[in-house]
XYZ file of C-alpha atoms in Angstrom:
359
model
C -12.115 9.600 44.831
C -10.246 10.508 47.979
C -12.627 8.650 50.282
C -10.859 7.209 53.308
C -12.032 3.722 54.263
C -10.374 2.732 57.571
C -12.333 -0.539 57.557
C -10.429 -1.574 54.434
C -6.985 -0.491 55.662
C -4.526 -3.126 56.838
C -2.824 -2.841 60.229
C 0.366 -1.830 58.442
C -1.479 1.258 57.109
C -3.397 2.227 60.226
C -3.686 5.939 60.993
C -2.368 5.826 64.541
C -0.944 3.804 67.412
C -2.890 3.787 70.662
C -1.449 3.689 74.184
C -3.624 3.068 77.256
C -2.684 4.223 80.766
C -4.298 3.512 84.121
C -3.910 2.198 87.638
C -5.995 -0.415 89.503
C -9.653 -1.252 90.152
C -9.756 0.429 93.574
C -8.317 3.609 92.056
C -10.879 3.581 89.270
C -13.845 3.205 91.617
C -12.522 5.753 94.114
C -12.113 8.279 91.301
C -15.584 7.473 89.945
C -17.156 7.941 93.399
C -15.579 11.388 93.660
C -16.672 12.344 90.126
C -20.281 11.301 90.833
C -20.348 13.638 93.830
C -18.187 16.446 92.418
C -18.160 16.416 88.572
C -15.318 18.974 88.463
C -12.962 16.209 89.661
C -13.115 14.681 86.167
C -11.842 17.911 84.599
C -8.989 18.122 87.116
C -7.946 14.559 86.288
C -8.120 15.205 82.548
C -6.067 18.399 82.878
C -3.416 16.547 84.874
C -3.311 13.689 82.363
C -2.890 16.216 79.524
C -0.032 17.834 81.476
C 1.669 14.435 81.811
C 1.179 13.699 78.126
C 2.340 17.078 76.813
C 5.201 17.745 79.244
C 6.575 14.247 79.880
C 5.259 11.387 77.704
C 5.177 13.050 74.268
C 8.699 14.578 74.639
C 10.007 11.101 75.516
C 8.203 9.583 72.537
C 9.579 12.325 70.287
C 13.094 11.420 71.399
C 12.433 7.759 70.530
C 10.704 8.441 67.211
C 12.062 8.563 63.662
C 10.491 9.504 60.327
C 10.923 7.769 56.997
C 12.274 10.105 54.319
C 13.608 9.743 50.799
C 12.516 7.257 48.164
C 10.293 4.523 49.631
C 11.180 5.787 53.106
C 14.533 4.012 53.135
C 16.281 6.892 54.923
C 15.487 7.884 58.496
C 15.342 11.323 60.056
C 14.725 12.838 63.470
C 11.296 14.014 64.579
C 10.595 17.637 65.421
C 7.000 17.144 66.597
C 4.556 14.283 67.012
C 0.833 14.512 66.344
C -1.104 13.041 69.280
C -4.389 13.365 71.139
C -5.227 12.244 74.663
C -8.621 11.529 76.192
C -10.119 9.957 79.310
C -12.567 7.073 79.696
C -14.501 6.118 82.816
C -15.945 2.852 81.480
C -14.715 -0.381 79.913
C -16.375 -2.866 77.572
C -18.872 -3.911 80.254
C -20.964 -1.731 82.551
C -18.263 -1.546 85.245
C -16.368 1.625 86.041
C -12.846 1.615 84.653
C -11.065 4.975 84.677
C -8.194 5.093 82.172
C -6.545 7.398 79.679
C -5.755 6.965 75.992
C -2.976 8.601 73.999
C -3.473 8.271 70.254
C -0.207 8.903 68.360
C -0.702 9.611 64.657
C 1.504 7.675 62.256
C 2.503 10.953 60.588
C 5.067 13.263 62.187
C 6.821 16.557 61.526
C 10.446 16.208 60.438
C 13.233 18.665 61.226
C 12.608 20.317 57.866
C 8.992 21.104 58.909
C 7.560 18.581 56.437
C 5.223 15.702 57.255
C 6.537 12.148 56.919
C 5.500 8.625 57.844
C 6.397 7.849 61.457
C 8.668 4.946 62.339
C 7.504 3.970 65.818
C 9.523 0.787 66.444
C 11.372 2.196 69.458
C 8.229 3.931 70.750
C 6.419 0.587 70.898
C 9.486 -1.092 72.370
C 9.641 1.485 75.173
C 5.955 1.413 76.134
C 6.880 0.312 79.676
C 8.866 3.526 80.091
C 5.876 5.717 79.273
C 3.664 3.624 81.538
C 6.081 3.996 84.453
C 6.317 7.769 83.931
C 2.534 8.128 83.733
C 1.957 6.077 86.886
C 4.646 8.068 88.718
C 3.036 11.419 87.942
C -0.632 10.383 88.260
C -0.020 8.542 91.534
C 1.720 11.580 93.033
C -1.125 13.847 91.866
C -3.751 11.602 93.487
C -1.705 11.480 96.704
C -1.161 15.245 96.930
C -4.524 16.544 95.683
C -6.918 13.859 96.941
C -5.048 12.288 99.870
C -5.183 8.772 98.432
C -2.617 6.185 99.487
C -1.478 3.250 97.386
C -0.453 -0.393 97.642
C 1.688 -2.320 95.124
C 0.090 -4.796 92.731
C 2.476 -7.696 92.253
C 2.901 -9.660 89.057
C 0.682 -12.749 89.380
C 3.593 -15.044 88.597
C 5.538 -13.615 91.547
C 2.552 -13.289 93.871
C 1.925 -17.031 93.628
C 5.599 -17.870 94.209
C 5.843 -18.797 97.877
C 9.653 -18.705 97.802
C 9.743 -14.942 97.170
C 9.528 -12.235 99.833
C 7.540 -9.081 99.059
C 10.639 -7.009 98.276
C 11.713 -9.698 95.805
C 8.427 -9.637 93.862
C 7.927 -7.609 90.702
C 5.478 -4.716 90.996
C 3.227 -4.545 87.929
C 1.191 -1.506 88.996
C -0.249 0.383 91.979
C -3.772 0.636 93.344
C -5.571 2.618 96.051
C -5.376 0.883 99.432
C -8.193 -1.565 100.213
C -9.244 0.509 103.251
C -10.783 3.084 100.880
C -13.187 0.583 99.240
C -15.665 -1.626 101.172
C -14.812 -5.325 101.019
C -18.305 -6.201 99.798
C -17.875 -3.900 96.788
C -14.415 -5.249 96.041
C -15.762 -8.794 96.043
C -18.626 -7.926 93.715
C -16.360 -6.096 91.280
C -13.722 -8.847 91.418
C -15.949 -11.399 89.709
C -14.245 -10.974 86.316
C -10.786 -11.452 87.830
C -11.979 -14.725 89.341
C -13.322 -15.760 85.935
C -9.913 -15.075 84.364
C -8.103 -16.956 87.131
C -10.415 -19.933 86.685
C -9.707 -20.052 82.932
C -5.922 -19.896 83.468
C -6.139 -22.647 86.094
C -8.206 -24.788 83.705
C -5.643 -24.293 80.943
C -2.744 -24.840 83.325
C -1.004 -21.594 82.387
C 0.185 -18.510 84.255
C 2.106 -15.298 83.739
C 1.492 -11.983 81.981
C 0.880 -13.390 78.479
C -1.526 -16.013 79.844
C -3.401 -13.296 81.729
C -3.762 -11.183 78.594
C -5.124 -14.187 76.683
C -7.589 -14.897 79.499
C -8.632 -11.242 79.496
C -9.533 -11.460 75.810
C -11.239 -14.845 76.096
C -13.477 -13.775 78.983
C -14.242 -10.177 78.046
C -17.845 -9.170 77.691
C -19.520 -7.512 74.725
C -19.303 -3.743 74.783
C -22.206 -2.186 76.641
C -24.688 0.015 74.788
C -25.610 2.000 77.904
C -25.208 5.766 77.723
C -22.826 7.606 80.092
C -25.851 8.921 82.034
C -27.230 5.385 82.454
C -23.831 4.045 83.497
C -23.363 6.750 86.121
C -26.836 6.084 87.512
C -25.992 2.386 87.786
C -22.650 3.066 89.476
C -24.334 5.458 91.910
C -26.821 2.746 92.935
C -24.060 0.129 93.275
C -21.955 2.388 95.463
C -24.972 3.339 97.574
C -25.783 -0.344 98.150
C -22.296 -0.889 99.592
C -22.113 2.412 101.476
C -19.259 3.667 99.304
C -18.763 7.446 99.037
C -16.081 10.110 99.367
C -17.495 10.989 102.783
C -17.084 7.369 103.793
C -13.387 7.148 102.946
C -12.520 10.693 104.070
C -11.152 9.287 107.329
C -8.446 7.449 105.362
C -7.265 10.401 103.280
C -3.791 11.714 104.036
C -2.703 14.991 102.460
C 0.739 15.021 104.091
C 2.384 11.920 102.642
C 6.165 12.174 102.634
C 8.652 9.611 101.311
C 11.311 8.611 103.846
C 14.630 10.056 102.560
C 16.455 7.377 104.563
C 14.424 4.472 103.181
C 16.494 1.370 102.388
C 16.301 0.606 98.675
C 16.352 -2.948 97.261
C 19.825 -4.111 96.330
C 20.956 -4.017 92.677
C 21.077 -7.825 92.737
C 17.386 -8.054 93.683
C 16.262 -5.475 91.109
C 18.288 -7.067 88.301
C 17.109 -10.558 89.227
C 13.500 -9.337 89.272
C 13.797 -7.815 85.827
C 15.409 -10.872 84.259
C 12.759 -13.135 85.802
C 9.966 -10.912 84.484
C 11.325 -10.307 80.977
C 12.657 -13.860 80.445
C 15.574 -12.453 78.428
C 19.030 -11.005 78.962
C 18.881 -8.397 76.179
C 17.009 -5.159 76.844
C 17.174 -1.447 76.172
C 18.421 1.097 78.677
C 14.952 2.644 78.961
C 13.262 -0.719 79.553
C 15.597 -1.507 82.441
C 15.469 1.941 84.050
C 11.665 2.169 83.826
C 11.454 -1.211 85.590
C 13.450 0.155 88.530
C 11.413 3.376 88.601
C 8.154 1.441 88.901
C 9.533 -0.806 91.658
C 10.456 2.217 93.800
C 7.383 4.465 93.412
C 6.123 3.735 96.943
C 9.583 3.894 98.495
C 11.283 7.089 97.352
C 10.926 10.154 95.137
C 11.110 9.970 91.349
C 14.441 11.811 91.397
C 15.975 9.316 93.837
C 14.611 6.358 91.863
C 15.988 7.680 88.562
C 19.423 8.337 90.050
C 19.487 4.838 91.559
C 18.461 3.332 88.211
C 21.284 5.206 86.467
C 23.765 4.024 89.100
C 22.751 0.373 88.687
C 22.673 0.525 84.897
C 26.096 2.167 84.642
C 27.779 -0.231 87.060
C 26.032 -3.537 86.374
C 24.880 -3.629 82.746
C 26.760 -4.222 79.520
C 26.062 -2.688 76.134
C 25.701 -5.051 73.187
C 26.704 -3.796 69.747
C 27.410 -5.230 66.310
C 30.809 -6.847 65.891
C 31.811 -4.442 63.137
C 31.095 -1.461 65.378
C 33.143 -3.051 68.134
C 36.347 -2.475 66.200
C 35.732 1.271 66.503
C 35.250 1.160 70.283
C 38.301 -1.010 70.956
C 40.522 2.085 70.860
C 38.500 3.830 73.581
C 40.568 3.811 76.807
C 37.549 3.354 79.133
C 35.864 0.695 77.023
C 36.398 -3.051 77.405
C 35.384 -5.121 74.403
C 34.740 -8.881 74.330
C 34.041 -11.221 71.426
C 31.598 -13.180 73.595
C 30.461 -13.285 77.188
C 28.768 -15.804 79.459
C 25.690 -14.634 81.351
C 24.246 -17.398 83.511
C 23.543 -20.329 81.196
C 23.437 -18.142 78.072
C 26.460 -17.740 75.837
C 26.228 -14.594 73.724
C 28.343 -15.010 70.600
C 28.921 -13.280 67.274
C 28.456 -9.974 69.032
C 30.731 -7.533 70.796
C 29.896 -6.547 74.349
C 31.020 -3.077 75.396
C 30.946 -1.647 78.898
C 27.899 0.568 79.346
C 29.828 3.267 81.225
C 29.990 6.545 79.353
């Protein structure tokens, strides 16, 4: 009868794919403190997030997207426009403040012939780290310029606990507002869940990103039924108890942050080694690798410098892997070296053709 029952739909027939963007706990609470005192701050953040989505993220996703056309969707076509909606949340499943942004991408898209088709989002999902890096780049710069916040890197737990690595050799997973903005007593109270997750991973004898995600699910609380007004009242009381307010951290704000144009960037060897250690594989897409470098350099240089450095490393150090049949076509290219197999560390890649990534 035309009634849509999402509760009966399988994951393969879901209406949309959801992407979640955010920074760290300190950032979330600093933003919340400002919103509680000046509600207009929330609108400014939402407007900036929508700018990032519409001008940067969605165009990148459109480039990565395909639509299924023809009988049974066996043929693929390019996407003219995606259907997506973004929104902001200031809470998580529990009663704690957790500022983050959602981008809901519909699984229907506009083809080049202005008709609607089913979206093929394989590459979009594969390149989620690229969108995350771009969002963090833009949102971090906005918070620095408009609110004077400064940031520290958040290292991957696996690297943070590795005593043989120096800081510049550790993988940066995200960024968070400097600890000086948030009272230590508040940070300790709000860090209880992280300690619970760490305890579970220690008990199970596991570590790393996947283990952390499992621990996050195993220890998460039931979703709170408190209204936004009740949550804000609770956060206001918590912040007051710890003496946390925008007036309190005003002394730390810096509205004239400038990246050092002469800053020494990590060597290609370090950045490549970091990525391989994090991903645990030697095959990756160009966007995955470049977004990794962009995120590592957010506190060091401008986005433009980071992107140019990523392109330089990718072009000079990486190899492109293609099907063997396609390799016969590229063998005649004068600037292209083709191999039937290649040794990379302890891995022998066979039955493929490796072509130089230089264009």
